[in-house]
């Protein structure tokens, strides 16, 4: 089975110490040449897609490093599109703090400008402080965010499909530009949105953007099963990942879809060295430059307890975490951290070292990274991984130059792209 591999771009790297570790200017993350180099490097390795995160508030970072998603993903991906030809371009955007019509138009535009390589990662936003930038009302409760997300996705898909495949005629001799009978209004009136439609754009080369979805709660799994083409999730153990994939595929069948229509790609943070000692030294240097404080604060936010409740050399306070009925953050990140800490009997300090920003982390040689990927794929736990690069560009270059060739030798990864659109390259079934 060939493996899906995408690469996440988060500021200057996923690791909090990356901006101090890497060569280059501390503000490279607002330089278009930086993104062009990343895109070309990833495409040279035939990675399936570049994946951009999004951040709508500085609270998680507290100006301790370059904000992970400072730039608008769709604008940044458009720059990357101009420097590439085949690699997919996936951007994150919130269903809680957007309107369906504007978002549908934005990503449909990116899809046309990239000739069918766009994807949208739908998230509900779990950082409470974001609400202060959008009217000041408190962040809606988890169930409310997912109810809005369900209707949001329904409207966006209907907008993208409001032009039938053959609606764009362009017959100069007959003077027929568009077959208006094949362009349909939505006239949608729901609990959260009223949208007349139709879209202002015809269908793209791949029909519509590929839908990614990030969320592992009950509501997130059900939303993924109904609408998502690819699910990005946090999974730190092979047992939990297998159970998650099995559950989402089962739910997809319940919605009348093929189980294979939904691809599961957890995050994986590889820290690569030519030897195990070299990889460990890279990780330790990154950790030293970061310090404990920023990651401890982030962990506290992600699991829903005060930072004072996390004692570095004590176990994670699991009972306190589970007792927080008012938790409004990401259930996926929280559950993955708790699963890893309890299964491995880790202290908070050990969890900080092992938990790559909420995702599985492998510190080792290219062979060790490839072994992990192969083990999880062969077990049926995943369809691939979203690589959370520790520091750019060196972390991505290490993967492309040293890990990808090993995966190809093991018949686990593509030598070239299967086609010209993201949908084709991911092996997704054709749209109806």
Short mmCIF file of C-alpha atoms in Angstrom, two decimals:
data_model
loop_
_atom_site.label_atom_id
_atom_site.label_comp_id
_atom_site.label_asym_id
_atom_site.label_seq_id
_atom_site.Cartn_x
_atom_site.Cartn_y
_atom_site.Cartn_z
CA UNK A 1 0.00 0.00 0.00
CA UNK A 2 1.36 3.43 -0.93
CA UNK A 3 1.33 5.96 1.87
CA UNK A 4 -0.12 9.45 1.84
CA UNK A 5 2.39 11.99 3.11
CA UNK A 6 1.70 15.68 3.54
CA UNK A 7 3.85 18.32 5.26
CA UNK A 8 2.51 20.89 7.67
CA UNK A 9 3.92 24.39 7.57
CA UNK A 10 3.57 26.10 10.95
CA UNK A 11 5.58 29.30 11.14
CA UNK A 12 9.27 28.38 11.06
CA UNK A 13 8.65 24.88 12.37
CA UNK A 14 6.45 22.86 14.69
CA UNK A 15 8.97 22.90 17.52
CA UNK A 16 8.86 25.95 19.80
CA UNK A 17 12.66 26.25 19.57
CA UNK A 18 12.80 26.16 15.78
CA UNK A 19 13.07 29.92 15.24
CA UNK A 20 16.26 30.02 17.34
CA UNK A 21 17.68 26.74 16.02
CA UNK A 22 17.43 27.30 12.28
CA UNK A 23 19.60 29.40 9.99
CA UNK A 24 17.94 32.44 8.54
CA UNK A 25 16.02 35.46 9.77
CA UNK A 26 13.54 35.20 12.62
CA UNK A 27 10.88 36.75 10.39
CA UNK A 28 11.34 34.51 7.36
CA UNK A 29 7.79 33.28 7.96
CA UNK A 30 6.44 36.45 6.31
CA UNK A 31 8.79 36.17 3.30
CA UNK A 32 7.31 34.71 0.08
CA UNK A 33 10.68 33.21 -0.89
CA UNK A 34 10.57 31.09 2.27
CA UNK A 35 7.28 29.50 1.22
CA UNK A 36 8.39 29.08 -2.38
CA UNK A 37 11.45 27.10 -1.22
CA UNK A 38 9.35 24.88 1.04
CA UNK A 39 6.86 24.18 -1.73
CA UNK A 40 9.54 23.30 -4.27
CA UNK A 41 11.32 21.04 -1.77
CA UNK A 42 8.13 19.18 -0.89
CA UNK A 43 7.21 18.75 -4.55
CA UNK A 44 10.69 17.45 -5.35
CA UNK A 45 9.95 14.65 -2.88
CA UNK A 46 6.49 14.05 -4.45
CA UNK A 47 4.72 14.72 -1.15
CA UNK A 48 0.99 14.73 -1.71
CA UNK A 49 0.32 18.17 -0.25
CA UNK A 50 1.52 21.15 1.71
CA UNK A 51 -0.76 21.70 4.70
CA UNK A 52 -1.07 25.17 6.26
CA UNK A 53 -2.36 25.62 9.78
CA UNK A 54 -4.21 28.75 10.85
CA UNK A 55 -4.14 30.85 14.01
CA UNK A 56 -6.58 33.65 14.73
CA UNK A 57 -5.09 34.88 18.00
CA UNK A 58 -1.62 35.17 19.55
CA UNK A 59 -2.65 33.75 22.94
CA UNK A 60 -1.21 30.25 22.45
CA UNK A 61 2.22 31.61 21.57
CA UNK A 62 2.35 34.74 23.75
CA UNK A 63 4.94 36.21 21.37
CA UNK A 64 7.41 33.50 22.46
CA UNK A 65 8.03 32.51 18.84
CA UNK A 66 6.66 33.21 15.35
CA UNK A 67 2.93 32.65 15.45
CA UNK A 68 2.25 29.29 13.82
CA UNK A 69 -0.41 30.43 11.40
CA UNK A 70 0.01 34.18 11.11
CA UNK A 71 -0.59 34.51 7.37
CA UNK A 72 -3.88 33.81 5.68
CA UNK A 73 -3.51 30.23 4.38
CA UNK A 74 -5.31 30.74 1.06
CA UNK A 75 -3.16 33.75 0.15
CA UNK A 76 0.05 31.94 1.14
CA UNK A 77 -0.93 28.82 -0.78
CA UNK A 78 -1.56 30.94 -3.87
CA UNK A 79 2.08 32.04 -3.70
CA UNK A 80 3.17 28.41 -3.36
CA UNK A 81 0.94 27.43 -6.28
CA UNK A 82 2.86 29.79 -8.55
CA UNK A 83 6.12 27.95 -7.78
CA UNK A 84 4.82 24.38 -8.20
CA UNK A 85 2.86 22.22 -10.64
CA UNK A 86 1.66 19.03 -8.97
CA UNK A 87 1.70 19.19 -5.18
CA UNK A 88 -1.60 19.70 -3.32
CA UNK A 89 -2.27 22.92 -1.41
CA UNK A 90 -4.37 22.54 1.75
CA UNK A 91 -5.35 25.46 3.95
CA UNK A 92 -7.05 25.55 7.33
CA UNK A 93 -10.02 27.82 7.90
CA UNK A 94 -12.56 27.94 10.70
CA UNK A 95 -16.26 27.17 10.42
CA UNK A 96 -16.84 29.11 13.65
CA UNK A 97 -15.35 32.41 12.50
CA UNK A 98 -16.17 32.55 8.78
CA UNK A 99 -19.20 32.70 6.51
CA UNK A 100 -19.81 29.83 4.04
CA UNK A 101 -20.13 31.95 0.90
CA UNK A 102 -16.86 33.83 1.40
CA UNK A 103 -14.94 30.69 2.32
CA UNK A 104 -16.37 28.69 -0.58
CA UNK A 105 -15.37 31.46 -3.00
CA UNK A 106 -11.87 31.78 -1.51
CA UNK A 107 -11.01 28.09 -1.81
CA UNK A 108 -12.74 27.67 -5.17
CA UNK A 109 -10.56 30.52 -6.42
CA UNK A 110 -7.44 28.78 -5.10
CA UNK A 111 -8.59 25.57 -6.77
CA UNK A 112 -8.87 27.29 -10.14
CA UNK A 113 -5.61 29.20 -9.76
CA UNK A 114 -3.76 25.98 -8.91
CA UNK A 115 -5.51 23.94 -11.64
CA UNK A 116 -7.27 21.61 -9.23
CA UNK A 117 -4.80 21.24 -6.36
CA UNK A 118 -6.66 22.94 -3.50
CA UNK A 119 -7.96 21.50 -0.27
CA UNK A 120 -9.77 23.03 2.70
CA UNK A 121 -9.08 21.82 6.25
CA UNK A 122 -12.31 22.50 8.15
CA UNK A 123 -11.85 23.21 11.86
CA UNK A 124 -14.20 24.52 14.52
CA UNK A 125 -11.52 26.49 16.48
CA UNK A 126 -10.88 25.51 20.09
CA UNK A 127 -8.77 28.42 21.44
CA UNK A 128 -11.13 30.51 23.64
CA UNK A 129 -9.23 33.78 23.14
CA UNK A 130 -10.03 33.80 19.41
CA UNK A 131 -13.59 34.84 20.19
CA UNK A 132 -12.26 38.20 21.40
CA UNK A 133 -11.34 39.05 17.82
CA UNK A 134 -14.83 38.32 16.48
CA UNK A 135 -17.31 40.32 18.51
CA UNK A 136 -16.19 39.38 22.00
CA UNK A 137 -18.82 36.74 22.76
CA UNK A 138 -17.45 33.61 24.49
CA UNK A 139 -16.28 30.73 22.32
CA UNK A 140 -19.36 28.58 21.66
CA UNK A 141 -19.56 25.23 23.43
CA UNK A 142 -18.19 22.17 21.65
CA UNK A 143 -21.58 20.83 20.53
CA UNK A 144 -22.66 24.25 19.27
CA UNK A 145 -19.48 24.62 17.22
CA UNK A 146 -20.04 21.25 15.57
CA UNK A 147 -23.71 21.96 14.84
CA UNK A 148 -22.63 25.12 13.03
CA UNK A 149 -19.82 23.24 11.28
CA UNK A 150 -22.22 20.62 9.92
CA UNK A 151 -24.47 23.23 8.34
CA UNK A 152 -21.43 25.22 7.18
CA UNK A 153 -19.99 22.22 5.30
CA UNK A 154 -23.36 21.43 3.76
CA UNK A 155 -23.66 24.97 2.39
CA UNK A 156 -20.06 25.14 1.12
CA UNK A 157 -20.38 21.83 -0.75
CA UNK A 158 -23.71 22.91 -2.22
CA UNK A 159 -22.12 26.15 -3.42
CA UNK A 160 -19.22 24.31 -5.04
CA UNK A 161 -21.68 21.98 -6.75
CA UNK A 162 -24.22 24.67 -7.70
CA UNK A 163 -22.73 24.66 -11.19
CA UNK A 164 -23.25 21.33 -12.91
CA UNK A 165 -20.16 19.86 -14.56
CA UNK A 166 -21.21 20.97 -18.05
CA UNK A 167 -22.74 24.33 -17.13
CA UNK A 168 -19.78 26.31 -18.49
CA UNK A 169 -20.33 26.23 -22.27
CA UNK A 170 -18.26 28.99 -23.86
CA UNK A 171 -19.69 28.48 -27.35
CA UNK A 172 -18.61 31.59 -29.22
CA UNK A 173 -20.38 30.68 -32.46
CA UNK A 174 -23.72 30.19 -30.75
CA UNK A 175 -23.16 33.02 -28.31
CA UNK A 176 -23.75 30.75 -25.32
CA UNK A 177 -21.46 31.54 -22.41
CA UNK A 178 -23.17 29.53 -19.65
CA UNK A 179 -26.13 27.14 -19.66
CA UNK A 180 -28.12 28.97 -17.00
CA UNK A 181 -30.44 25.99 -16.56
CA UNK A 182 -27.50 24.07 -15.13
CA UNK A 183 -26.57 26.67 -12.52
CA UNK A 184 -28.70 26.39 -9.40
CA UNK A 185 -29.48 28.62 -6.46
CA UNK A 186 -29.36 27.07 -2.99
CA UNK A 187 -32.04 29.13 -1.26
CA UNK A 188 -30.65 27.70 1.95
CA UNK A 189 -32.30 28.84 5.18
CA UNK A 190 -31.00 27.05 8.26
CA UNK A 191 -30.35 27.54 11.95
CA UNK A 192 -27.06 29.34 11.37
CA UNK A 193 -27.00 30.54 7.75
CA UNK A 194 -29.18 31.92 4.98
CA UNK A 195 -27.45 31.62 1.61
CA UNK A 196 -29.12 32.15 -1.75
CA UNK A 197 -26.25 31.18 -4.06
CA UNK A 198 -25.21 30.03 -6.57
CA UNK A 199 -21.41 30.18 -6.57
CA UNK A 200 -19.83 32.87 -8.71
CA UNK A 201 -17.43 30.26 -10.16
CA UNK A 202 -17.83 27.14 -12.30
CA UNK A 203 -16.45 23.81 -11.13
CA UNK A 204 -12.69 23.41 -11.06
CA UNK A 205 -10.49 20.87 -12.80
CA UNK A 206 -11.00 18.43 -9.89
CA UNK A 207 -14.67 19.31 -9.41
CA UNK A 208 -14.25 21.01 -6.06
CA UNK A 209 -11.56 21.39 -3.40
CA UNK A 210 -10.71 18.30 -1.36
CA UNK A 211 -12.15 18.49 2.16
CA UNK A 212 -9.83 17.83 5.07
CA UNK A 213 -11.23 17.79 8.59
CA UNK A 214 -9.48 17.95 11.94
CA UNK A 215 -11.32 16.66 14.99
CA UNK A 216 -11.47 13.44 16.97
CA UNK A 217 -14.40 14.00 19.33
CA UNK A 218 -17.73 12.27 18.82
CA UNK A 219 -18.97 15.26 16.83
CA UNK A 220 -15.73 15.49 14.87
CA UNK A 221 -15.77 11.82 13.89
CA UNK A 222 -19.34 12.01 12.70
CA UNK A 223 -18.67 15.18 10.72
CA UNK A 224 -15.63 13.55 9.12
CA UNK A 225 -17.54 10.42 8.21
CA UNK A 226 -20.25 12.41 6.46
CA UNK A 227 -18.23 15.07 4.64
CA UNK A 228 -14.43 14.67 4.81
CA UNK A 229 -12.15 13.21 2.17
CA UNK A 230 -9.15 13.24 4.52
CA UNK A 231 -9.08 13.33 8.31
CA UNK A 232 -6.16 14.94 10.14
CA UNK A 233 -5.99 13.67 13.71
CA UNK A 234 -3.70 13.40 16.73
CA UNK A 235 -2.89 9.77 17.55
CA UNK A 236 0.03 8.74 19.75
CA UNK A 237 -0.45 4.98 19.93
CA UNK A 238 -1.04 2.45 17.19
CA UNK A 239 -3.95 0.89 19.11
CA UNK A 240 -5.80 4.20 19.44
CA UNK A 241 -5.10 5.06 15.79
CA UNK A 242 -6.43 1.71 14.59
CA UNK A 243 -9.60 2.12 16.63
CA UNK A 244 -10.08 5.67 15.32
CA UNK A 245 -9.65 4.68 11.67
CA UNK A 246 -11.98 1.70 12.06
CA UNK A 247 -14.64 3.89 13.69
CA UNK A 248 -14.54 6.68 11.09
CA UNK A 249 -14.64 4.21 8.19
CA UNK A 250 -17.61 2.42 9.80
CA UNK A 251 -19.46 5.71 10.20
CA UNK A 252 -18.72 6.65 6.58
CA UNK A 253 -20.39 3.45 5.41
CA UNK A 254 -23.37 4.41 7.57
CA UNK A 255 -23.67 7.61 5.55
CA UNK A 256 -23.73 5.65 2.30
CA UNK A 257 -20.07 6.25 1.45
CA UNK A 258 -17.29 3.78 0.71
CA UNK A 259 -14.98 3.20 3.66
CA UNK A 260 -12.06 3.94 1.33
CA UNK A 261 -13.52 7.36 0.52
CA UNK A 262 -12.11 8.69 3.82
CA UNK A 263 -8.33 8.74 4.33
CA UNK A 264 -6.91 8.95 7.87
CA UNK A 265 -3.61 10.84 8.30
CA UNK A 266 -2.45 11.49 11.88
CA UNK A 267 0.31 13.95 12.65
CA UNK A 268 3.86 12.65 12.92
CA UNK A 269 6.77 14.80 14.07
CA UNK A 270 10.07 13.33 12.78
CA UNK A 271 13.34 14.57 14.23
CA UNK A 272 15.92 13.14 11.84
CA UNK A 273 19.62 12.50 12.28
CA UNK A 274 22.17 10.40 10.39
CA UNK A 275 22.57 8.45 13.64
CA UNK A 276 20.30 8.03 16.65
CA UNK A 277 22.71 10.13 18.69
CA UNK A 278 22.62 12.91 16.11
CA UNK A 279 18.83 12.92 16.09
CA UNK A 280 18.74 13.00 19.88
CA UNK A 281 21.23 15.88 19.92
CA UNK A 282 19.04 17.84 17.47
CA UNK A 283 15.98 17.28 19.66
CA UNK A 284 17.82 18.21 22.85
CA UNK A 285 19.16 21.41 21.27
CA UNK A 286 15.68 22.37 20.10
CA UNK A 287 14.30 21.67 23.58
CA UNK A 288 17.09 23.69 25.21
CA UNK A 289 16.38 26.69 23.00
CA UNK A 290 12.66 26.43 23.67
CA UNK A 291 12.77 25.98 27.43
CA UNK A 292 10.10 24.15 29.40
CA UNK A 293 7.74 27.06 30.04
CA UNK A 294 6.12 27.59 26.61
CA UNK A 295 5.42 23.91 26.04
CA UNK A 296 4.10 23.46 29.58
CA UNK A 297 1.68 26.35 29.06
CA UNK A 298 0.57 24.86 25.75
CA UNK A 299 0.02 21.44 27.32
CA UNK A 300 -2.05 22.98 30.11
CA UNK A 301 -4.24 24.73 27.54
CA UNK A 302 -4.58 21.58 25.45
CA UNK A 303 -5.67 19.34 28.37
CA UNK A 304 -7.78 21.96 30.13
CA UNK A 305 -6.08 22.45 33.51
CA UNK A 306 -4.19 25.38 35.12
CA UNK A 307 -0.48 25.29 34.42
CA UNK A 308 0.07 25.14 38.19
CA UNK A 309 -1.58 21.71 38.20
CA UNK A 310 1.19 20.24 36.05
CA UNK A 311 4.15 19.09 38.15
CA UNK A 312 7.06 18.29 35.84
CA UNK A 313 8.21 15.14 37.62
CA UNK A 314 4.76 13.85 38.54
CA UNK A 315 2.21 11.95 36.41
CA UNK A 316 -0.29 13.88 34.32
CA UNK A 317 -3.31 14.71 36.57
CA UNK A 318 -5.68 12.57 34.53
CA UNK A 319 -8.58 12.66 36.99
CA UNK A 320 -8.49 16.46 37.13
CA UNK A 321 -8.44 16.58 33.33
CA UNK A 322 -11.40 14.22 32.98
CA UNK A 323 -13.38 16.10 35.62
CA UNK A 324 -13.34 19.32 33.57
CA UNK A 325 -16.87 19.26 32.14
CA UNK A 326 -16.46 22.86 30.92
CA UNK A 327 -13.55 21.97 28.60
CA UNK A 328 -13.98 23.68 25.21
CA UNK A 329 -10.68 22.82 23.59
CA UNK A 330 -9.71 20.07 21.16
CA UNK A 331 -10.91 16.69 22.41
CA UNK A 332 -8.53 15.02 19.97
CA UNK A 333 -5.40 16.68 21.34
CA UNK A 334 -6.50 16.18 24.93
CA UNK A 335 -7.38 12.52 24.50
CA UNK A 336 -4.17 11.76 22.59
CA UNK A 337 -2.03 13.28 25.35
CA UNK A 338 -3.90 11.40 28.08
CA UNK A 339 -3.70 8.13 26.13
CA UNK A 340 0.06 8.44 25.66
CA UNK A 341 0.77 9.52 29.25
CA UNK A 342 -1.28 6.74 30.83
CA UNK A 343 -0.21 3.97 28.45
CA UNK A 344 3.51 4.77 28.83
CA UNK A 345 3.25 5.85 32.50
CA UNK A 346 4.94 9.18 31.70
CA UNK A 347 5.62 12.12 33.95
CA UNK A 348 4.66 15.55 32.68
CA UNK A 349 8.32 16.23 31.79
CA UNK A 350 8.53 12.96 29.83
CA UNK A 351 5.26 13.74 28.08
CA UNK A 352 6.58 17.14 27.01
CA UNK A 353 9.63 15.45 25.50
CA UNK A 354 7.66 12.70 23.73
CA UNK A 355 4.53 14.55 22.63
CA UNK A 356 5.33 16.50 19.44
CA UNK A 357 2.97 19.42 19.88
CA UNK A 358 0.19 16.90 20.54
CA UNK A 359 1.33 14.46 17.86
CA UNK A 360 3.38 11.29 17.75
CA UNK A 361 7.09 12.08 17.71
CA UNK A 362 9.94 9.92 16.42
CA UNK A 363 13.52 10.95 17.16
CA UNK A 364 15.90 8.82 15.13
CA UNK A 365 17.59 7.86 11.90
CA UNK A 366 15.83 7.85 8.51
CA UNK A 367 15.53 4.06 8.92
CA UNK A 368 13.78 4.49 12.28
CA UNK A 369 11.38 7.07 10.87
CA UNK A 370 10.63 4.78 7.90
CA UNK A 371 10.16 1.81 10.25
CA UNK A 372 7.52 3.70 12.22
CA UNK A 373 5.63 4.70 9.08
CA UNK A 374 5.78 1.16 7.72
CA UNK A 375 4.61 -0.41 11.00
CA UNK A 376 1.58 1.86 11.31
CA UNK A 377 0.60 1.50 7.65
CA UNK A 378 0.99 -2.28 7.66
CA UNK A 379 -1.13 -2.49 10.81
CA UNK A 380 -4.01 -0.71 9.06
CA UNK A 381 -3.86 2.09 11.61
CA UNK A 382 -3.45 4.90 9.06
CA UNK A 383 -3.56 5.78 5.38
CA UNK A 384 -0.54 8.02 5.82
CA UNK A 385 0.82 10.86 7.92
CA UNK A 386 0.77 14.62 8.06
CA UNK A 387 4.42 15.38 8.80
CA UNK A 388 4.83 18.05 11.46
CA UNK A 389 8.26 19.39 10.49
CA UNK A 390 10.36 20.40 13.51
CA UNK A 391 12.32 23.25 11.85
CA UNK A 392 12.28 24.58 8.28
CA UNK A 393 13.83 24.07 5.88
CA UNK A 394 16.29 21.49 7.26
CA UNK A 395 13.65 19.17 8.75
CA UNK A 396 11.78 18.93 5.45
CA UNK A 397 15.01 18.53 3.47
CA UNK A 398 16.03 15.63 5.74
CA UNK A 399 12.71 13.88 5.09
CA UNK A 400 12.87 14.38 1.31
CA UNK A 401 16.53 13.45 0.95
CA UNK A 402 16.77 10.56 3.41
CA UNK A 403 13.37 9.18 4.49
CA UNK A 404 11.44 9.27 1.21
CA UNK A 405 14.02 7.14 -0.70
CA UNK A 406 13.77 4.44 1.98
CA UNK A 407 9.98 4.39 1.75
CA UNK A 408 10.23 4.04 -2.02
CA UNK A 409 12.59 1.10 -1.71
CA UNK A 410 9.99 -0.54 0.52
CA UNK A 411 7.24 0.18 -2.07
CA UNK A 412 5.49 2.42 0.44
CA UNK A 413 5.64 5.76 -1.34
CA UNK A 414 5.12 7.14 -4.82
CA UNK A 415 8.00 7.99 -7.16
CA UNK A 416 5.87 10.55 -8.97
CA UNK A 417 2.40 12.02 -8.89
CA UNK A 418 -0.46 9.93 -10.24
CA UNK A 419 -2.11 12.91 -11.92
CA UNK A 420 -2.47 16.65 -11.92
CA UNK A 421 -5.17 17.18 -9.27
CA UNK A 422 -5.07 16.67 -5.51
CA UNK A 423 -8.09 14.38 -5.64
CA UNK A 424 -6.40 12.05 -8.10
CA UNK A 425 -3.08 12.07 -6.28
CA UNK A 426 -4.72 11.12 -3.00
CA UNK A 427 -6.44 8.17 -4.62
CA UNK A 428 -9.91 9.48 -3.79
CA UNK A 429 -12.95 8.20 -5.69
CA UNK A 430 -14.37 10.46 -8.40
CA UNK A 431 -17.06 12.93 -7.38
CA UNK A 432 -20.63 11.91 -8.26
#
